[in-house]
Coordinates of N, CA and C in Angstrom, one line a residue:
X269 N -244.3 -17.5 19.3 CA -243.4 -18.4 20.1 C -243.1 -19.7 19.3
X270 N -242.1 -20.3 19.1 CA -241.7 -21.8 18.5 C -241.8 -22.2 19.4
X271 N -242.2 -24.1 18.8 CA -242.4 -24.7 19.1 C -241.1 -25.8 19.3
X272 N -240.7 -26.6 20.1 CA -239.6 -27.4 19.9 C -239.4 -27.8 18.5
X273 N -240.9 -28.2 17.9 CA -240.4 -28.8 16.4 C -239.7 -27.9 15.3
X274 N -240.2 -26.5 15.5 CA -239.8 -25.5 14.6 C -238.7 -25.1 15.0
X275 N -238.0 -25.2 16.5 CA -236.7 -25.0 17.1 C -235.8 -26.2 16.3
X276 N -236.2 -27.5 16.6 CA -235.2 -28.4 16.1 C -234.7 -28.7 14.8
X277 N -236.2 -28.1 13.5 CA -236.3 -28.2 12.3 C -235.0 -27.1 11.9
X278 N -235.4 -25.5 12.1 CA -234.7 -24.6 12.4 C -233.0 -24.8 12.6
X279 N -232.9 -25.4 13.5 CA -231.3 -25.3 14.2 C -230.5 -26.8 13.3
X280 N -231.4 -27.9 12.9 CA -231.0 -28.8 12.0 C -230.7 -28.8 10.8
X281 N -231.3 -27.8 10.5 CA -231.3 -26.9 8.5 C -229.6 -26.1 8.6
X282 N -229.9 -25.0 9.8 CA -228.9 -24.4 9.3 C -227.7 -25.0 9.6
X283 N -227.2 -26.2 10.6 CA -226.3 -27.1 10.8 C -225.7 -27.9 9.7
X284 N -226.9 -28.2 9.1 CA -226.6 -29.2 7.3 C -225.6 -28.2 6.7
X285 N -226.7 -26.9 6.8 CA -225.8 -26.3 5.3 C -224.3 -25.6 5.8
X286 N -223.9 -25.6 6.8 CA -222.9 -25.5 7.4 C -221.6 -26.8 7.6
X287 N -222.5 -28.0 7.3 CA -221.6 -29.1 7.5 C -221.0 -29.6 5.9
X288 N -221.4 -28.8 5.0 CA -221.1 -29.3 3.6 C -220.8 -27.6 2.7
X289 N -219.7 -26.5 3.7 CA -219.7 -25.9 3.1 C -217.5 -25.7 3.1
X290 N -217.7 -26.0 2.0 CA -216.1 -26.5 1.5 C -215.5 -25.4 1.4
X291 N -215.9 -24.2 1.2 CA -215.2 -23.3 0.8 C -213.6 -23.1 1.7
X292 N -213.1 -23.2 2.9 CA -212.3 -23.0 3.5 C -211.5 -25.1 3.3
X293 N -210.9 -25.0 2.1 CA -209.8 -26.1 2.1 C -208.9 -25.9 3.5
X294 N -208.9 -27.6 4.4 CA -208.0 -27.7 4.9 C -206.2 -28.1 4.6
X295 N -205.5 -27.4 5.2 CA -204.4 -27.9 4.2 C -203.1 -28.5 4.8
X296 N -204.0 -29.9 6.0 CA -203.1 -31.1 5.9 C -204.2 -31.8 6.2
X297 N -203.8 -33.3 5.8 CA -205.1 -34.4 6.2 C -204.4 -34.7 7.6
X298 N -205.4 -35.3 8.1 CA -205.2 -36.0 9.4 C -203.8 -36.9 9.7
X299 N -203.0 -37.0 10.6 CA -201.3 -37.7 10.7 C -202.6 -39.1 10.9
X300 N -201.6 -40.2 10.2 CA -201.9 -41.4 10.1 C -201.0 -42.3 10.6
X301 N -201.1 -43.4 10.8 CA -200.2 -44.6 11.3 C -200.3 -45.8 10.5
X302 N -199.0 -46.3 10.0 CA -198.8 -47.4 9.0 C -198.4 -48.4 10.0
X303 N -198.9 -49.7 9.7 CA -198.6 -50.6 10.6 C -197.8 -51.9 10.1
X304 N -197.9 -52.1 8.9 CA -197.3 -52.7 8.1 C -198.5 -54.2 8.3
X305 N -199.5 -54.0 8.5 CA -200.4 -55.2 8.7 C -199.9 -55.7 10.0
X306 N -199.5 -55.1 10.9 CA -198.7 -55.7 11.9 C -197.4 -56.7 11.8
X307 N -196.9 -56.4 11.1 CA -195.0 -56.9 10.6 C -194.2 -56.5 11.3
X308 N -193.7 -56.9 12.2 CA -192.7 -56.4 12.8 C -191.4 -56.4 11.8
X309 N -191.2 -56.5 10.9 CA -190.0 -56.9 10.0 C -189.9 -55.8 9.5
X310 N -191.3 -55.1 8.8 CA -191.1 -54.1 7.9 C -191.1 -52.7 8.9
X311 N -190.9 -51.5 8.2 CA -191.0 -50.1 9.0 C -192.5 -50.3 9.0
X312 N -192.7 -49.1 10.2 CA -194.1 -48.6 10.9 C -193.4 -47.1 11.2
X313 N -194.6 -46.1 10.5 CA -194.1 -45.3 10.7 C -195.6 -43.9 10.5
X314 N -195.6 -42.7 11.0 CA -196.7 -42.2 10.8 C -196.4 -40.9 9.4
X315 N -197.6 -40.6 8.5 CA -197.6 -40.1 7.6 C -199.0 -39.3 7.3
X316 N -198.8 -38.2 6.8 CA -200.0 -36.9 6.5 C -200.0 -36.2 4.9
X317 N -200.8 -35.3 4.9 CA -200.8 -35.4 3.5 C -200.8 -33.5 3.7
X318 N -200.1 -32.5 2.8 CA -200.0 -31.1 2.8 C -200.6 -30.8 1.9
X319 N -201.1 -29.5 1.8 CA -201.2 -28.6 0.3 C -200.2 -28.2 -0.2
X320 N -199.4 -28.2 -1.0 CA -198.9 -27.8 -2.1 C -199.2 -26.6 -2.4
X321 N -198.0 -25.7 -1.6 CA -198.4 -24.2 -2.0 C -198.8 -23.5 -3.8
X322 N -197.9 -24.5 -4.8 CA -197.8 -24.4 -5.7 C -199.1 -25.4 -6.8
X323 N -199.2 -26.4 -6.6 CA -200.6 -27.0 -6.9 C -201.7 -27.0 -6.2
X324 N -201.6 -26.5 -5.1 CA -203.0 -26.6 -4.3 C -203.6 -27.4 -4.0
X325 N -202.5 -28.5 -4.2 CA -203.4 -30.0 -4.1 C -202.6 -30.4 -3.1
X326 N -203.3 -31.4 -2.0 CA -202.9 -32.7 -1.1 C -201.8 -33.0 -1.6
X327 N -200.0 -33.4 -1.1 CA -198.9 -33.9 -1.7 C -198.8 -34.6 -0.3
X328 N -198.1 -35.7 -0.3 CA -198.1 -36.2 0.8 C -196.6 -36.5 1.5
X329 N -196.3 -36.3 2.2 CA -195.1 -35.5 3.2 C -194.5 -36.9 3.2
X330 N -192.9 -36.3 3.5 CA -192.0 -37.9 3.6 C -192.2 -38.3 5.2
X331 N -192.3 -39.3 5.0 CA -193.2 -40.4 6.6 C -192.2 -40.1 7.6
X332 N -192.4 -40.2 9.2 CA -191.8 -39.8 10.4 C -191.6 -41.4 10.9
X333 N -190.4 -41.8 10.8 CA -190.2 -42.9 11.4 C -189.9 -42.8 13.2
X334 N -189.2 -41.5 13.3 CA -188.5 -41.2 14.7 C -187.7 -42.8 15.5
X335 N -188.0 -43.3 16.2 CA -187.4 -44.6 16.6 C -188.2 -45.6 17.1
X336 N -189.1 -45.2 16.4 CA -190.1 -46.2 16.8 C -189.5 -48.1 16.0
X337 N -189.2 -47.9 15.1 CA -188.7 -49.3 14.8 C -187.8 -50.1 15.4
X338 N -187.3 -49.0 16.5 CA -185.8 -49.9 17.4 C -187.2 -50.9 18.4
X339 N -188.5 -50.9 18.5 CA -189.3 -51.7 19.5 C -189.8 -52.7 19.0
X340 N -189.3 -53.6 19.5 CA -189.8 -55.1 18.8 C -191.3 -55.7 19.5
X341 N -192.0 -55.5 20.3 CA -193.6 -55.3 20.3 C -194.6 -54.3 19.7
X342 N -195.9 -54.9 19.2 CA -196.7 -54.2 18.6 C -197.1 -53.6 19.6
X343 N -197.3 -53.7 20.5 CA -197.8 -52.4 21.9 C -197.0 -51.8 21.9
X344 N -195.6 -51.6 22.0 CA -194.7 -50.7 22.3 C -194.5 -49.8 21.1
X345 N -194.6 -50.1 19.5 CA -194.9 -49.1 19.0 C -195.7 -48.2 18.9
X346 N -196.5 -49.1 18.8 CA -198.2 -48.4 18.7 C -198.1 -47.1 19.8
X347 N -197.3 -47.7 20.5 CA -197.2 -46.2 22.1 C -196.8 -45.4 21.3
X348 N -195.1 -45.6 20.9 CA -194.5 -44.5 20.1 C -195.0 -43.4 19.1
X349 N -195.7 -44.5 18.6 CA -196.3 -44.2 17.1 C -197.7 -42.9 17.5
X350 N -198.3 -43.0 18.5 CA -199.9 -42.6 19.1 C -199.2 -41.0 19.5
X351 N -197.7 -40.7 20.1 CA -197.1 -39.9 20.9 C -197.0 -39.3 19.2
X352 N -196.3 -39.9 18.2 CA -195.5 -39.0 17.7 C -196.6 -38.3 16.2
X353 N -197.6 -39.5 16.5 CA -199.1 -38.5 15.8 C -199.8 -37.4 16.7
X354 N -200.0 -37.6 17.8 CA -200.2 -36.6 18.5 C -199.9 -35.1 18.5
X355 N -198.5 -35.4 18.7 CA -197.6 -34.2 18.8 C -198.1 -33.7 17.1
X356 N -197.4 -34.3 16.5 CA -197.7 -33.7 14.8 C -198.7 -33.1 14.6
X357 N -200.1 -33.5 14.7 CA -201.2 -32.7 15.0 C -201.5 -31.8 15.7
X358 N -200.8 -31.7 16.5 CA -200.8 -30.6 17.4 C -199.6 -29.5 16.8
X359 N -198.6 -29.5 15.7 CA -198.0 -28.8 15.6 C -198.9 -28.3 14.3
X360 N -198.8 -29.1 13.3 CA -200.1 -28.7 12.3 C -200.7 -27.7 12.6
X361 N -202.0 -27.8 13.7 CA -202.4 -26.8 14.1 C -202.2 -25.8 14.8
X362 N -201.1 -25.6 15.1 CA -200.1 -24.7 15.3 C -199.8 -23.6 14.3
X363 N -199.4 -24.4 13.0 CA -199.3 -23.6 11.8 C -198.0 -24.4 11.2
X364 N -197.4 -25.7 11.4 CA -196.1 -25.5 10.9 C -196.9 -26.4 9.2
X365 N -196.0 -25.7 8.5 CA -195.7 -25.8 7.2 C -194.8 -26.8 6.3
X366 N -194.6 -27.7 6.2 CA -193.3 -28.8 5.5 C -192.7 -27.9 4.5
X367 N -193.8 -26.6 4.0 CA -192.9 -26.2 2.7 C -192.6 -25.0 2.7
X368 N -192.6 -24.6 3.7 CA -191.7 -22.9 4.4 C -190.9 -23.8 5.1
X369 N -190.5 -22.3 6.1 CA -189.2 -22.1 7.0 C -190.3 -22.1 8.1
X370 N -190.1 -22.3 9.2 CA -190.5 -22.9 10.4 C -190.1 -22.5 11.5
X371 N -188.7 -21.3 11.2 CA -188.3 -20.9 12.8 C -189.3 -20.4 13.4
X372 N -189.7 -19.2 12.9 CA -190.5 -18.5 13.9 C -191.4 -18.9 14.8
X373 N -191.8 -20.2 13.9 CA -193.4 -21.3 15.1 C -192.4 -21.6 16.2
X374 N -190.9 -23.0 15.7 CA -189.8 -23.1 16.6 C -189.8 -22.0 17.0
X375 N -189.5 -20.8 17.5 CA -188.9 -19.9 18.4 C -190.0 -19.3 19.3
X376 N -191.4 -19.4 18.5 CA -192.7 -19.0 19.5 C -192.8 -20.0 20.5
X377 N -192.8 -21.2 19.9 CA -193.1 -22.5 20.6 C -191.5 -22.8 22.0
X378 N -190.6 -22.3 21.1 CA -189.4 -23.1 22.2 C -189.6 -21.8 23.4
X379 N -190.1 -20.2 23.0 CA -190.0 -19.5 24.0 C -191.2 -19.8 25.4
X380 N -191.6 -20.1 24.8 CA -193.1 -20.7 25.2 C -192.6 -21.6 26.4
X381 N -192.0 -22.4 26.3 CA -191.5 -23.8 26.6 C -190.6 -23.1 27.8
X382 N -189.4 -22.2 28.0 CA -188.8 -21.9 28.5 C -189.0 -21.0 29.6
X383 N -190.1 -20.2 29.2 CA -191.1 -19.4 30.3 C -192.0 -20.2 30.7
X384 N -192.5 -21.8 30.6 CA -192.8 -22.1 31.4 C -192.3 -23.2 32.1
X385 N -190.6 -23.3 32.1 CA -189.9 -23.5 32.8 C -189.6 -23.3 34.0
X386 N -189.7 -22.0 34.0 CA -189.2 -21.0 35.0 C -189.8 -20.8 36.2
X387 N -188.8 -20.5 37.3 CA -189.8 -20.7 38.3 C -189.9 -18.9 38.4
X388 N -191.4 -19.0 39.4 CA -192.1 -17.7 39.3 C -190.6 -16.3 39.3
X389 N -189.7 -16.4 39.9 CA -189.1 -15.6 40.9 C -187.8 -15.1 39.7
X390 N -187.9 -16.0 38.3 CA -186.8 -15.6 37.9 C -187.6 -14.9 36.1
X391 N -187.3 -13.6 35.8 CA -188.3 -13.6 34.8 C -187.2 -14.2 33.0
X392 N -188.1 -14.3 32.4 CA -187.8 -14.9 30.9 C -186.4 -14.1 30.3
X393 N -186.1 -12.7 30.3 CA -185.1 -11.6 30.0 C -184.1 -12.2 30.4
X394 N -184.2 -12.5 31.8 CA -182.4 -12.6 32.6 C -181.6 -13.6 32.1
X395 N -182.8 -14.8 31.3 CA -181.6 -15.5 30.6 C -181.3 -15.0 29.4
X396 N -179.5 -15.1 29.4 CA -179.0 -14.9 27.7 C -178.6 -15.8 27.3
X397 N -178.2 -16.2 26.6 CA -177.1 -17.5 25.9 C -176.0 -16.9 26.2
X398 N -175.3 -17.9 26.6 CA -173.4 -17.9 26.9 C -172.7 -17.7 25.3
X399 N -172.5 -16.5 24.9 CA -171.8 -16.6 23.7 C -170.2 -17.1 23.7
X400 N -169.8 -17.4 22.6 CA -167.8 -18.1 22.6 C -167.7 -17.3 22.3
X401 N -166.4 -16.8 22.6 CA -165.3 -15.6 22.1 C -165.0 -16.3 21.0
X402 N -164.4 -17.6 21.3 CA -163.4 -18.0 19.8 C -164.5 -19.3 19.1
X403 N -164.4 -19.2 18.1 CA -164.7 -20.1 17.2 C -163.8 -21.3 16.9
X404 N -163.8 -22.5 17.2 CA -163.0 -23.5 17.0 C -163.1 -24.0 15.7
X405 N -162.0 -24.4 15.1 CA -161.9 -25.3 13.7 C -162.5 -26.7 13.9
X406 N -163.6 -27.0 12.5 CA -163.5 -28.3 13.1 C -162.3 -29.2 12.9
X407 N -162.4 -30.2 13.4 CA -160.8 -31.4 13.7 C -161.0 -32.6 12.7
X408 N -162.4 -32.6 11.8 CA -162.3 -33.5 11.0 C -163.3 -32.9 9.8
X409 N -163.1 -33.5 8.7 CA -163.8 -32.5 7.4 C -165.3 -33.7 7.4
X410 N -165.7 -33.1 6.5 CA -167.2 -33.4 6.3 C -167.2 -34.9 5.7
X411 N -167.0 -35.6 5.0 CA -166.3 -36.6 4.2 C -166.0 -37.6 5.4
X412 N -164.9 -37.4 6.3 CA -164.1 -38.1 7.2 C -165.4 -38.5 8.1
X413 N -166.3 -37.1 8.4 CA -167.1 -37.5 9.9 C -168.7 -38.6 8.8
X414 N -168.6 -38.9 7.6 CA -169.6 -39.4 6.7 C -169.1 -40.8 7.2
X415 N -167.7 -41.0 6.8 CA -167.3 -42.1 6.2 C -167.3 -43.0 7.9
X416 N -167.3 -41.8 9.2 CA -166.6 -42.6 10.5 C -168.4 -43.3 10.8
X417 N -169.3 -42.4 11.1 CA -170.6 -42.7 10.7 C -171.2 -43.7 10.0
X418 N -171.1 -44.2 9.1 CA -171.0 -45.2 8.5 C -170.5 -46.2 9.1
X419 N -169.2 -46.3 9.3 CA -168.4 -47.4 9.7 C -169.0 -47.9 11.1
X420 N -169.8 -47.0 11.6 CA -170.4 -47.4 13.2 C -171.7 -48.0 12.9
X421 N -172.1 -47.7 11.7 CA -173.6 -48.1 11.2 C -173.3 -49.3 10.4
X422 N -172.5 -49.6 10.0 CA -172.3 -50.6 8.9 C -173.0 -52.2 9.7
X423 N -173.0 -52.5 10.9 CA -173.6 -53.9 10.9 C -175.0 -53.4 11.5
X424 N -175.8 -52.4 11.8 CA -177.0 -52.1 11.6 C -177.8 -51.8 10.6
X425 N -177.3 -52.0 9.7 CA -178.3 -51.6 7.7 C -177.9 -52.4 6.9
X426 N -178.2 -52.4 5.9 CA -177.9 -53.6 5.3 C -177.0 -53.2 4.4
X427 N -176.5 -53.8 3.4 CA -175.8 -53.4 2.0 C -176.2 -52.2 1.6
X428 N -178.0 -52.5 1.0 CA -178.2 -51.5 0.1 C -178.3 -50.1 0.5
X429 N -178.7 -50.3 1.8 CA -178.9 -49.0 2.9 C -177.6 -48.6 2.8
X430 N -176.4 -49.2 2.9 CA -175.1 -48.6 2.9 C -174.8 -47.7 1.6
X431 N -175.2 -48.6 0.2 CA -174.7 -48.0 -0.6 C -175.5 -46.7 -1.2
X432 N -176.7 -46.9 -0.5 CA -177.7 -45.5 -1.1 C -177.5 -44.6 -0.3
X433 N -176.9 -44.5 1.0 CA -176.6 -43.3 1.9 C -175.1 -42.9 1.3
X434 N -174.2 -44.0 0.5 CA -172.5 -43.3 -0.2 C -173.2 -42.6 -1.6
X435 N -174.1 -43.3 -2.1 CA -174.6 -42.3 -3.1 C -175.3 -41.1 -2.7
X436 N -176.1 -40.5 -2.0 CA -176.5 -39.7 -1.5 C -175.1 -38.4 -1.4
X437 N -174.0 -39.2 -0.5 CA -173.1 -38.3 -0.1 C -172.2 -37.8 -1.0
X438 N -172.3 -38.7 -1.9 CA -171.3 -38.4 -3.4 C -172.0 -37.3 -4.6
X439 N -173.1 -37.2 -4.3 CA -174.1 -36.0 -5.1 C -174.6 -34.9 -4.5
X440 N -173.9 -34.9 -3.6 CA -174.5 -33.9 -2.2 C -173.1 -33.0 -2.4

């Protein structure tokens, strides 16, 4: 029969060698929160780090601003910011990928969502999507709906923001 000490010795050993065994790389770091040292001036936005299907190494993902910067209190982002790490982490381990295609999580996850919409009495099948007979033209070309976009944004960004979103559109 053991003794508590040879129980605790026992159950302590094989916990160590379990807590320092690397072999299974994780492959995103933890979503983080930039605060800008508390600046309300600058962006605050949350950021994670992937594996690189191709290097196998940590590359670190372009940052999720979402709208958290339209809040001009440090509590009120900090809310935004806590929701939109949350959720992230939670899709993460879900499975989503930055460097695949992602429907299928989307489509597991949005079905998910819509069956638990539903009240008991109506089952998941009976909805279809309303398909269109006709396909409408669009009424303005791609260019026109850039430039009208812009023009609505122009006293919310600055210069340079203006001119690096016309360059963007001109190499695109």
């Amino acid at each position: 029969m053991l003794t508590i000490t040879q129980f605790l010795t026992f159950a302590y050993d094989s916990e160590y060698e379990s807590a320092y065994d690397l072999s299974q790389k994780r492959n995103f770091s933890n979503p983080k929160i930039y605060t800008a040292k508390g600046n309300l001036t600058k962006r605050w936005y949350v950021y994670f780090s992937f594996r690189d299907p191709k290097t196998e190494k940590l590359k670190r993902i372009t940052p999720f601003y979402g709208n958290a910067n339209t809040y001009k209190t440090k509590e009120e982002r900090m809310e935004v910011l806590m929701v939109y790490r949350k959720v992230l982490l939670k899709l993460l381990k879900q499975g989503f990928n930055p460097f695949s295609n992602n429907t299928e999580l989307y489509n597991k996850l949005h079905s998910k969502k819509v069956s638990n919409d539903l009240p008991d009495t109506v089952e998941a099948k009976a909805i279809t999507p309303i398909e269109s007979t006709s396909v409408e033209e669009p009424k303005i070309r791609l260019r026109e709906a850039f430039d009208f976009g812009l023009k609505l944004k122009e006293k919310l960004i600055s210069e340079r923001t203006k001119k690096d979103y016309e360059n963007k559109m001109d190499h695109s």
